C-alpha atoms as an extended CHARMM CRD file, in Angstrom:
* protein
*
        79  EXT
         1         1  UNK       CA              0.0000000000        0.0000000000        0.0000000000  PROA      1               0.0000000000
         2         2  UNK       CA              2.6850000000        2.4810000000        0.9540000000  PROA      2               0.0000000000
         3         3  UNK       CA              6.4570000000        2.4920000000        0.9080000000  PROA      3               0.0000000000
         4         4  UNK       CA              9.3540000000        4.4590000000        2.3050000000  PROA      4               0.0000000000
         5         5  UNK       CA             12.9860000000        3.6310000000        1.6190000000  PROA      5               0.0000000000
         6         6  UNK       CA             13.2020000000        1.3990000000        4.7140000000  PROA      6               0.0000000000
         7         7  UNK       CA              9.5410000000        0.5390000000        5.4460000000  PROA      7               0.0000000000
         8         8  UNK       CA              6.4910000000       -0.8460000000        3.6260000000  PROA      8               0.0000000000
         9         9  UNK       CA              2.8360000000       -1.1850000000        4.5160000000  PROA      9               0.0000000000
        10        10  UNK       CA              1.1220000000       -4.3910000000        3.4650000000  PROA      10              0.0000000000
        11        11  UNK       CA             -2.5550000000       -4.4460000000        2.7650000000  PROA      11              0.0000000000
        12        12  UNK       CA             -5.3700000000       -6.1300000000        0.9680000000  PROA      12              0.0000000000
        13        13  UNK       CA             -4.2600000000       -9.7720000000        1.1000000000  PROA      13              0.0000000000
        14        14  UNK       CA             -7.1830000000      -11.9220000000        0.0080000000  PROA      14              0.0000000000
        15        15  UNK       CA             -7.5390000000      -15.6480000000       -0.6260000000  PROA      15              0.0000000000
        16        16  UNK       CA            -10.6540000000      -16.9880000000       -2.3720000000  PROA      16              0.0000000000
        17        17  UNK       CA            -12.7530000000      -19.1090000000       -0.0140000000  PROA      17              0.0000000000
        18        18  UNK       CA            -12.1250000000      -22.3840000000       -1.8520000000  PROA      18              0.0000000000
        19        19  UNK       CA             -8.3370000000      -21.8560000000       -1.6460000000  PROA      19              0.0000000000
        20        20  UNK       CA             -8.1580000000      -20.9650000000        2.0560000000  PROA      20              0.0000000000
        21        21  UNK       CA             -6.2620000000      -23.0710000000        4.5540000000  PROA      21              0.0000000000
        22        22  UNK       CA             -3.5950000000      -24.1440000000        2.0490000000  PROA      22              0.0000000000
        23        23  UNK       CA             -0.9350000000      -21.5630000000        2.9100000000  PROA      23              0.0000000000
        24        24  UNK       CA             -1.2990000000      -19.4190000000       -0.2260000000  PROA      24              0.0000000000
        25        25  UNK       CA             -1.6420000000      -16.1610000000        1.7240000000  PROA      25              0.0000000000
        26        26  UNK       CA              1.3640000000      -17.0010000000        3.8640000000  PROA      26              0.0000000000
        27        27  UNK       CA              3.4990000000      -17.6600000000        0.7720000000  PROA      27              0.0000000000
        28        28  UNK       CA              2.2840000000      -14.4640000000       -0.9190000000  PROA      28              0.0000000000
        29        29  UNK       CA              3.0070000000      -12.3170000000        2.1420000000  PROA      29              0.0000000000
        30        30  UNK       CA              6.4080000000      -13.9290000000        2.7050000000  PROA      30              0.0000000000
        31        31  UNK       CA              7.2870000000      -13.4150000000       -0.9600000000  PROA      31              0.0000000000
        32        32  UNK       CA              6.2960000000       -9.7590000000       -0.8480000000  PROA      32              0.0000000000
        33        33  UNK       CA              8.3980000000       -9.2510000000        2.2780000000  PROA      33              0.0000000000
        34        34  UNK       CA             11.4260000000      -10.9800000000        0.7170000000  PROA      34              0.0000000000
        35        35  UNK       CA             11.1370000000       -8.7670000000       -2.3760000000  PROA      35              0.0000000000
        36        36  UNK       CA             10.9170000000       -5.6850000000       -0.1570000000  PROA      36              0.0000000000
        37        37  UNK       CA             13.9590000000       -6.7910000000        1.8270000000  PROA      37              0.0000000000
        38        38  UNK       CA             15.9360000000       -7.1060000000       -1.4200000000  PROA      38              0.0000000000
        39        39  UNK       CA             15.1140000000       -3.4010000000       -2.0310000000  PROA      39              0.0000000000
        40        40  UNK       CA             16.5320000000       -2.4420000000        1.3830000000  PROA      40              0.0000000000
        41        41  UNK       CA             13.3080000000       -2.4250000000        3.3880000000  PROA      41              0.0000000000
        42        42  UNK       CA             13.9190000000       -3.2190000000        7.0470000000  PROA      42              0.0000000000
        43        43  UNK       CA             10.4180000000       -2.9060000000        8.5410000000  PROA      43              0.0000000000
        44        44  UNK       CA              6.8620000000       -3.6740000000        7.5180000000  PROA      44              0.0000000000
        45        45  UNK       CA              3.5300000000       -2.7030000000        9.0180000000  PROA      45              0.0000000000
        46        46  UNK       CA             -0.0400000000       -3.8050000000        8.3880000000  PROA      46              0.0000000000
        47        47  UNK       CA             -3.5060000000       -3.4730000000        9.8610000000  PROA      47              0.0000000000
        48        48  UNK       CA             -6.0750000000       -6.2450000000       10.1960000000  PROA      48              0.0000000000
        49        49  UNK       CA             -8.8380000000       -7.3070000000       12.5380000000  PROA      49              0.0000000000
        50        50  UNK       CA             -9.4150000000      -10.6890000000       10.8560000000  PROA      50              0.0000000000
        51        51  UNK       CA             -8.3520000000      -13.4880000000       13.2550000000  PROA      51              0.0000000000
        52        52  UNK       CA             -7.3110000000      -15.7940000000       10.4050000000  PROA      52              0.0000000000
        53        53  UNK       CA             -5.1980000000      -13.0450000000        8.8540000000  PROA      53              0.0000000000
        54        54  UNK       CA             -3.6100000000      -12.3250000000       12.2260000000  PROA      54              0.0000000000
        55        55  UNK       CA             -2.4740000000      -15.9580000000       12.4890000000  PROA      55              0.0000000000
        56        56  UNK       CA             -1.0460000000      -15.8720000000        8.9670000000  PROA      56              0.0000000000
        57        57  UNK       CA              0.8720000000      -12.6740000000        9.6170000000  PROA      57              0.0000000000
        58        58  UNK       CA              2.1940000000      -13.9790000000       12.9350000000  PROA      58              0.0000000000
        59        59  UNK       CA              3.4830000000      -17.1300000000       11.1880000000  PROA      59              0.0000000000
        60        60  UNK       CA              5.6810000000      -15.0020000000        8.9180000000  PROA      60              0.0000000000
        61        61  UNK       CA              7.0550000000      -12.9650000000       11.8140000000  PROA      61              0.0000000000
        62        62  UNK       CA              4.6670000000      -10.1040000000       12.5180000000  PROA      62              0.0000000000
        63        63  UNK       CA              3.7380000000       -9.3540000000       16.1020000000  PROA      63              0.0000000000
        64        64  UNK       CA              0.7850000000       -7.4670000000       17.4980000000  PROA      64              0.0000000000
        65        65  UNK       CA              1.7420000000       -4.0690000000       18.8980000000  PROA      65              0.0000000000
        66        66  UNK       CA             -1.6970000000       -2.6470000000       19.6490000000  PROA      66              0.0000000000
        67        67  UNK       CA             -5.2880000000       -2.2560000000       18.6060000000  PROA      67              0.0000000000
        68        68  UNK       CA             -6.8390000000        0.4600000000       16.5210000000  PROA      68              0.0000000000
        69        69  UNK       CA            -10.2440000000        1.7780000000       15.5580000000  PROA      69              0.0000000000
        70        70  UNK       CA            -11.4880000000        3.9250000000       12.7260000000  PROA      70              0.0000000000
        71        71  UNK       CA            -14.0900000000        6.5370000000       13.5120000000  PROA      71              0.0000000000
        72        72  UNK       CA            -15.8570000000        8.7970000000       11.0560000000  PROA      72              0.0000000000
        73        73  UNK       CA            -17.1300000000       12.0800000000       12.4170000000  PROA      73              0.0000000000
        74        74  UNK       CA            -19.8700000000       13.7030000000       10.3870000000  PROA      74              0.0000000000
        75        75  UNK       CA            -20.8090000000       17.3490000000       10.5700000000  PROA      75              0.0000000000
        76        76  UNK       CA            -24.5230000000       17.4410000000       11.4470000000  PROA      76              0.0000000000
        77        77  UNK       CA            -24.9550000000       20.6710000000        9.4380000000  PROA      77              0.0000000000
        78        78  UNK       CA            -24.0210000000       18.9400000000        6.1810000000  PROA      78              0.0000000000
        79        79  UNK       CA            -26.4140000000       16.5640000000        4.3940000000  PROA      79              0.0000000000
């Protein structure tokens, strides 16, 4: 999703339902991280609340550092 010289943000990893549980997402994420490392990237960050995705990311070396929430504030004066 985003990249700096030494950091990347991963996002949008999706496995079709019939292909889940076979390790495809883990291989794709690991491959993306290896390619980034070859470009000099030293850190990666991602955001997910999906328990299955969390397990996949933890298997390739990510660790949870906190929780987040997204809030949208609407101005009541605008339609």
